[in-house]
């Protein structure tokens, strides 16, 4: 039978550069296996590199990725987390992300 966890925590590393503008927050995306798309699940404000997600189902495979954003726009996505399945309600997980710089700098970095 399936169960729903209380909540899980995602933690990630902040980017090494902010693209010339202060980072305003982060968007967290989840990989949707049936469609093969990345779906926005939450957005944070400020520089905190942590987010809490509710209503996560046990026994389902999850994969997350994070983007930083500033007033110019969003970064390219960070390296996605490893896929994982939650077996225990209330478990706290902390996938490891590496973020690329937001907007501006990222654009120049990908023109070559």
XYZ file of N, CA and C in Angstrom:
336
model
N 0.836 -1.199 0.000
C 0.000 0.000 0.000
C 0.866 1.242 0.000
N 0.346 2.324 -0.551
C 1.117 3.559 -0.585
C 0.852 4.374 0.667
N 1.796 5.208 1.007
C 1.630 6.098 2.147
C 2.118 7.468 1.737
N 1.799 8.442 2.533
C 2.251 9.805 2.280
C 3.146 10.223 3.430
N 4.311 10.795 3.107
C 5.211 11.237 4.167
C 4.688 12.539 4.772
N 5.194 12.861 5.947
C 4.861 14.149 6.550
C 5.433 15.264 5.682
N 6.722 15.215 5.471
C 7.392 16.192 4.615
C 8.826 15.725 4.415
N 9.435 16.213 3.363
C 10.856 15.946 3.154
C 11.561 17.276 2.964
N 12.845 17.281 3.266
C 13.653 18.476 3.079
C 14.641 18.245 1.957
N 14.754 19.220 1.081
C 15.769 19.196 0.041
C 16.795 20.271 0.357
N 18.054 19.906 0.275
C 19.144 20.861 0.480
C 20.002 20.888 -0.768
N 20.551 22.060 -1.088
C 21.416 22.154 -2.259
C 22.504 23.181 -2.017
N 23.509 23.119 -2.854
C 24.611 24.065 -2.751
C 24.316 25.316 -3.556
N 24.787 26.461 -3.070
C 24.550 27.696 -3.820
C 25.564 27.827 -4.949
N 25.212 28.570 -6.007
C 26.138 28.701 -7.133
C 27.378 29.493 -6.752
N 28.452 29.275 -7.494
C 29.716 29.939 -7.183
C 29.684 31.412 -7.585
N 28.797 31.782 -8.510
C 28.653 33.182 -8.918
C 27.177 33.497 -9.098
N 26.816 34.761 -8.946
C 25.398 35.131 -9.026
C 25.018 35.781 -10.352
N 25.912 35.729 -11.331
C 25.584 36.290 -12.642
C 25.578 37.812 -12.657
N 26.162 38.442 -11.643
C 26.240 39.893 -11.621
C 25.092 40.571 -10.881
N 24.089 39.810 -10.500
C 22.954 40.347 -9.742
C 22.687 39.443 -8.553
N 22.183 39.989 -7.454
C 21.911 39.144 -6.283
C 20.883 38.059 -6.601
N 21.096 36.883 -6.057
C 20.133 35.799 -6.216
C 18.894 36.116 -5.378
N 17.737 36.037 -6.004
C 16.472 36.344 -5.324
C 15.838 35.101 -4.721
N 16.183 33.937 -5.260
C 15.600 32.706 -4.739
C 15.894 31.542 -5.666
N 15.197 30.448 -5.420
C 15.415 29.214 -6.177
C 14.086 28.591 -6.565
N 14.061 27.912 -7.708
C 12.911 27.105 -8.086
C 13.322 25.640 -8.034
N 12.436 24.805 -7.515
C 12.670 23.371 -7.411
C 11.754 22.681 -8.415
N 12.351 21.830 -9.245
C 11.592 21.078 -10.243
C 11.716 19.592 -9.957
N 10.650 18.860 -10.277
C 10.614 17.414 -10.068
C 10.451 16.736 -11.426
N 11.166 15.636 -11.610
C 11.057 14.894 -12.874
C 9.790 14.064 -12.867
N 8.941 14.260 -13.892
C 7.700 13.499 -14.012
C 7.937 12.344 -14.977
N 8.083 11.152 -14.414
C 8.466 9.985 -15.209
C 7.510 9.687 -16.368
N 6.172 9.700 -16.141
C 5.269 9.357 -17.251
C 5.397 10.269 -18.466
N 5.629 11.572 -18.250
C 5.682 12.507 -19.373
C 7.108 12.821 -19.803
N 8.089 12.542 -18.922
C 9.469 12.884 -19.233
C 9.769 14.362 -19.102
N 8.884 15.096 -18.419
C 9.063 16.541 -18.250
C 9.494 16.881 -16.834
N 10.157 18.021 -16.695
C 10.474 18.585 -15.382
C 9.356 19.540 -15.010
N 8.794 19.366 -13.826
C 7.634 20.134 -13.384
C 8.026 20.991 -12.186
N 7.652 22.265 -12.220
C 7.919 23.160 -11.094
C 7.090 22.730 -9.887
N 7.753 22.492 -8.751
C 7.018 22.083 -7.557
C 7.006 23.149 -6.474
N 8.037 23.970 -6.399
C 8.028 25.032 -5.400
C 9.073 26.076 -5.757
N 8.911 27.252 -5.166
C 9.852 28.342 -5.372
C 10.191 28.927 -4.010
N 11.463 29.190 -3.772
C 11.873 29.787 -2.500
C 12.307 31.227 -2.738
N 12.276 32.020 -1.693
C 12.767 33.394 -1.772
C 13.939 33.543 -0.830
N 14.915 34.350 -1.259
C 16.074 34.570 -0.421
C 17.186 33.581 -0.729
N 18.220 33.603 0.101
C 19.424 32.843 -0.197
C 19.458 31.464 0.458
N 18.416 31.101 1.217
C 18.412 29.797 1.891
C 18.391 28.672 0.864
N 19.289 27.701 1.031
C 19.401 26.575 0.086
C 18.692 25.348 0.644
N 17.433 25.522 1.032
C 16.651 24.410 1.569
C 15.182 24.652 1.273
N 14.473 23.575 1.005
C 13.043 23.670 0.780
C 12.361 22.452 1.389
N 11.142 22.639 1.853
C 10.364 21.525 2.402
C 9.233 21.200 1.442
N 9.065 19.922 1.159
C 7.979 19.481 0.287
C 7.037 18.572 1.069
N 5.748 18.741 0.839
C 4.733 17.927 1.513
C 4.112 16.943 0.530
N 3.360 15.999 1.076
C 2.584 15.049 0.270
C 3.440 14.260 -0.715
N 4.591 13.804 -0.239
C 5.455 12.952 -1.048
C 5.027 11.498 -0.816
N 4.829 10.765 -1.879
C 4.335 9.389 -1.757
C 5.473 8.410 -1.542
N 5.279 7.462 -0.624
C 6.253 6.381 -0.449
C 6.170 5.445 -1.650
N 7.303 4.854 -1.985
C 7.320 3.853 -3.047
C 7.353 4.433 -4.444
N 7.362 5.737 -4.570
C 7.426 6.384 -5.875
C 8.842 6.931 -6.058
N 9.377 6.813 -7.274
C 10.717 7.319 -7.527
C 10.672 8.826 -7.758
N 11.534 9.539 -7.066
C 11.604 10.987 -7.213
C 12.984 11.414 -7.674
N 12.989 12.530 -8.411
C 14.244 13.146 -8.813
C 13.996 14.650 -8.884
N 14.904 15.432 -8.319
C 14.715 16.873 -8.270
C 15.899 17.601 -8.887
N 15.651 18.842 -9.307
C 16.726 19.729 -9.722
C 16.337 21.153 -9.312
N 17.337 22.021 -9.255
C 17.129 23.376 -8.739
C 17.700 24.399 -9.719
N 17.023 25.526 -9.832
C 17.535 26.679 -10.584
C 17.594 27.874 -9.640
N 18.649 28.675 -9.774
C 18.695 29.965 -9.084
C 18.066 31.006 -10.003
N 17.471 32.040 -9.423
C 16.980 33.128 -10.262
C 17.299 34.481 -9.630
N 17.477 35.472 -10.514
C 17.668 36.853 -10.084
C 16.796 37.733 -10.957
N 16.976 39.052 -10.879
C 16.087 39.945 -11.626
C 16.250 39.803 -13.129
N 17.347 39.220 -13.578
C 17.570 39.031 -15.009
C 16.854 37.784 -15.521
N 16.784 36.748 -14.693
C 16.137 35.516 -15.122
C 16.647 34.325 -14.339
N 16.392 33.133 -14.869
C 16.771 31.897 -14.188
C 18.075 31.344 -14.738
N 18.769 30.590 -13.892
C 19.962 29.880 -14.345
C 19.550 28.666 -15.154
N 20.519 28.079 -15.826
C 20.281 26.747 -16.360
C 20.155 25.827 -15.142
N 19.435 24.701 -15.272
C 19.231 23.846 -14.093
C 20.535 23.283 -13.564
N 20.592 23.051 -12.281
C 21.717 22.353 -11.692
C 21.671 20.882 -12.068
N 22.720 20.175 -11.732
C 22.758 18.733 -11.975
C 21.633 18.081 -11.169
N 20.794 17.272 -11.806
C 19.677 16.670 -11.051
C 20.171 15.772 -9.930
N 19.336 15.630 -8.919
C 19.650 14.707 -7.832
C 19.619 13.285 -8.357
N 20.228 12.368 -7.623
C 20.035 10.966 -7.922
C 18.567 10.616 -7.711
N 18.101 9.628 -8.448
C 16.735 9.154 -8.225
C 16.680 8.423 -6.898
N 15.572 8.565 -6.200
C 15.432 7.869 -4.921
C 13.974 7.549 -4.668
N 13.761 6.528 -3.862
C 12.415 6.120 -3.455
C 12.342 6.262 -1.945
N 11.259 6.859 -1.463
C 11.090 7.044 -0.028
C 10.300 5.877 0.534
N 10.901 5.186 1.499
C 10.257 4.018 2.096
C 9.694 4.309 3.479
N 10.211 5.341 4.127
C 9.840 5.606 5.506
C 9.147 6.949 5.629
N 7.944 6.982 6.203
C 7.278 8.274 6.373
C 8.114 9.206 7.237
N 8.147 10.474 6.859
C 8.836 11.480 7.656
C 10.339 11.500 7.497
N 10.848 10.684 6.561
C 12.300 10.650 6.370
C 12.773 11.995 5.825
N 13.937 12.419 6.225
C 14.507 13.668 5.722
C 15.654 13.336 4.793
N 15.575 13.839 3.585
C 16.618 13.545 2.604
C 17.308 14.836 2.209
N 18.501 14.718 1.703
C 19.235 15.907 1.273
C 20.049 15.597 0.028
N 19.404 15.614 -1.143
C 20.168 15.404 -2.371
C 21.196 16.509 -2.558
N 22.196 16.225 -3.322
C 23.289 17.168 -3.540
C 23.162 17.770 -4.936
N 23.073 19.070 -5.012
C 22.964 19.746 -6.296
C 24.169 20.642 -6.518
N 24.542 20.791 -7.772
C 25.522 21.806 -8.127
C 24.813 22.783 -9.048
N 24.742 24.036 -8.648
C 24.010 25.019 -9.438
C 24.931 25.784 -10.368
N 24.399 26.094 -11.521
C 25.085 26.978 -12.447
C 24.702 28.417 -12.104
N 25.495 29.383 -12.517
C 25.130 30.774 -12.233
C 23.839 31.158 -12.945
N 23.044 32.046 -12.375
C 21.829 32.505 -13.041
C 22.137 33.376 -14.252
N 21.180 33.473 -15.115
C 21.131 34.371 -16.266
C 22.489 34.905 -16.710
N 22.523 36.100 -17.199
C 23.699 36.849 -17.638
C 24.970 36.030 -17.868
N 25.649 35.637 -16.803
C 26.912 34.907 -16.938
C 26.685 33.589 -17.669
N 25.578 32.908 -17.350
C 25.297 31.618 -17.972
C 25.154 31.786 -19.486
N 24.547 32.867 -19.915
C 24.370 33.100 -21.367
C 25.737 33.167 -22.059
N 26.658 33.942 -21.481
C 27.972 34.069 -22.099
C 28.722 32.745 -22.074
N 28.538 31.992 -21.012
C 29.275 30.743 -20.851
C 28.869 29.725 -21.911
N 27.664 29.854 -22.462
C 27.171 28.833 -23.400
C 27.217 29.284 -24.858
N 27.830 30.433 -25.103
C 27.871 30.924 -26.499
C 29.016 30.328 -27.288
N 30.022 29.784 -26.620
C 31.206 29.302 -27.341
C 30.902 28.014 -28.076
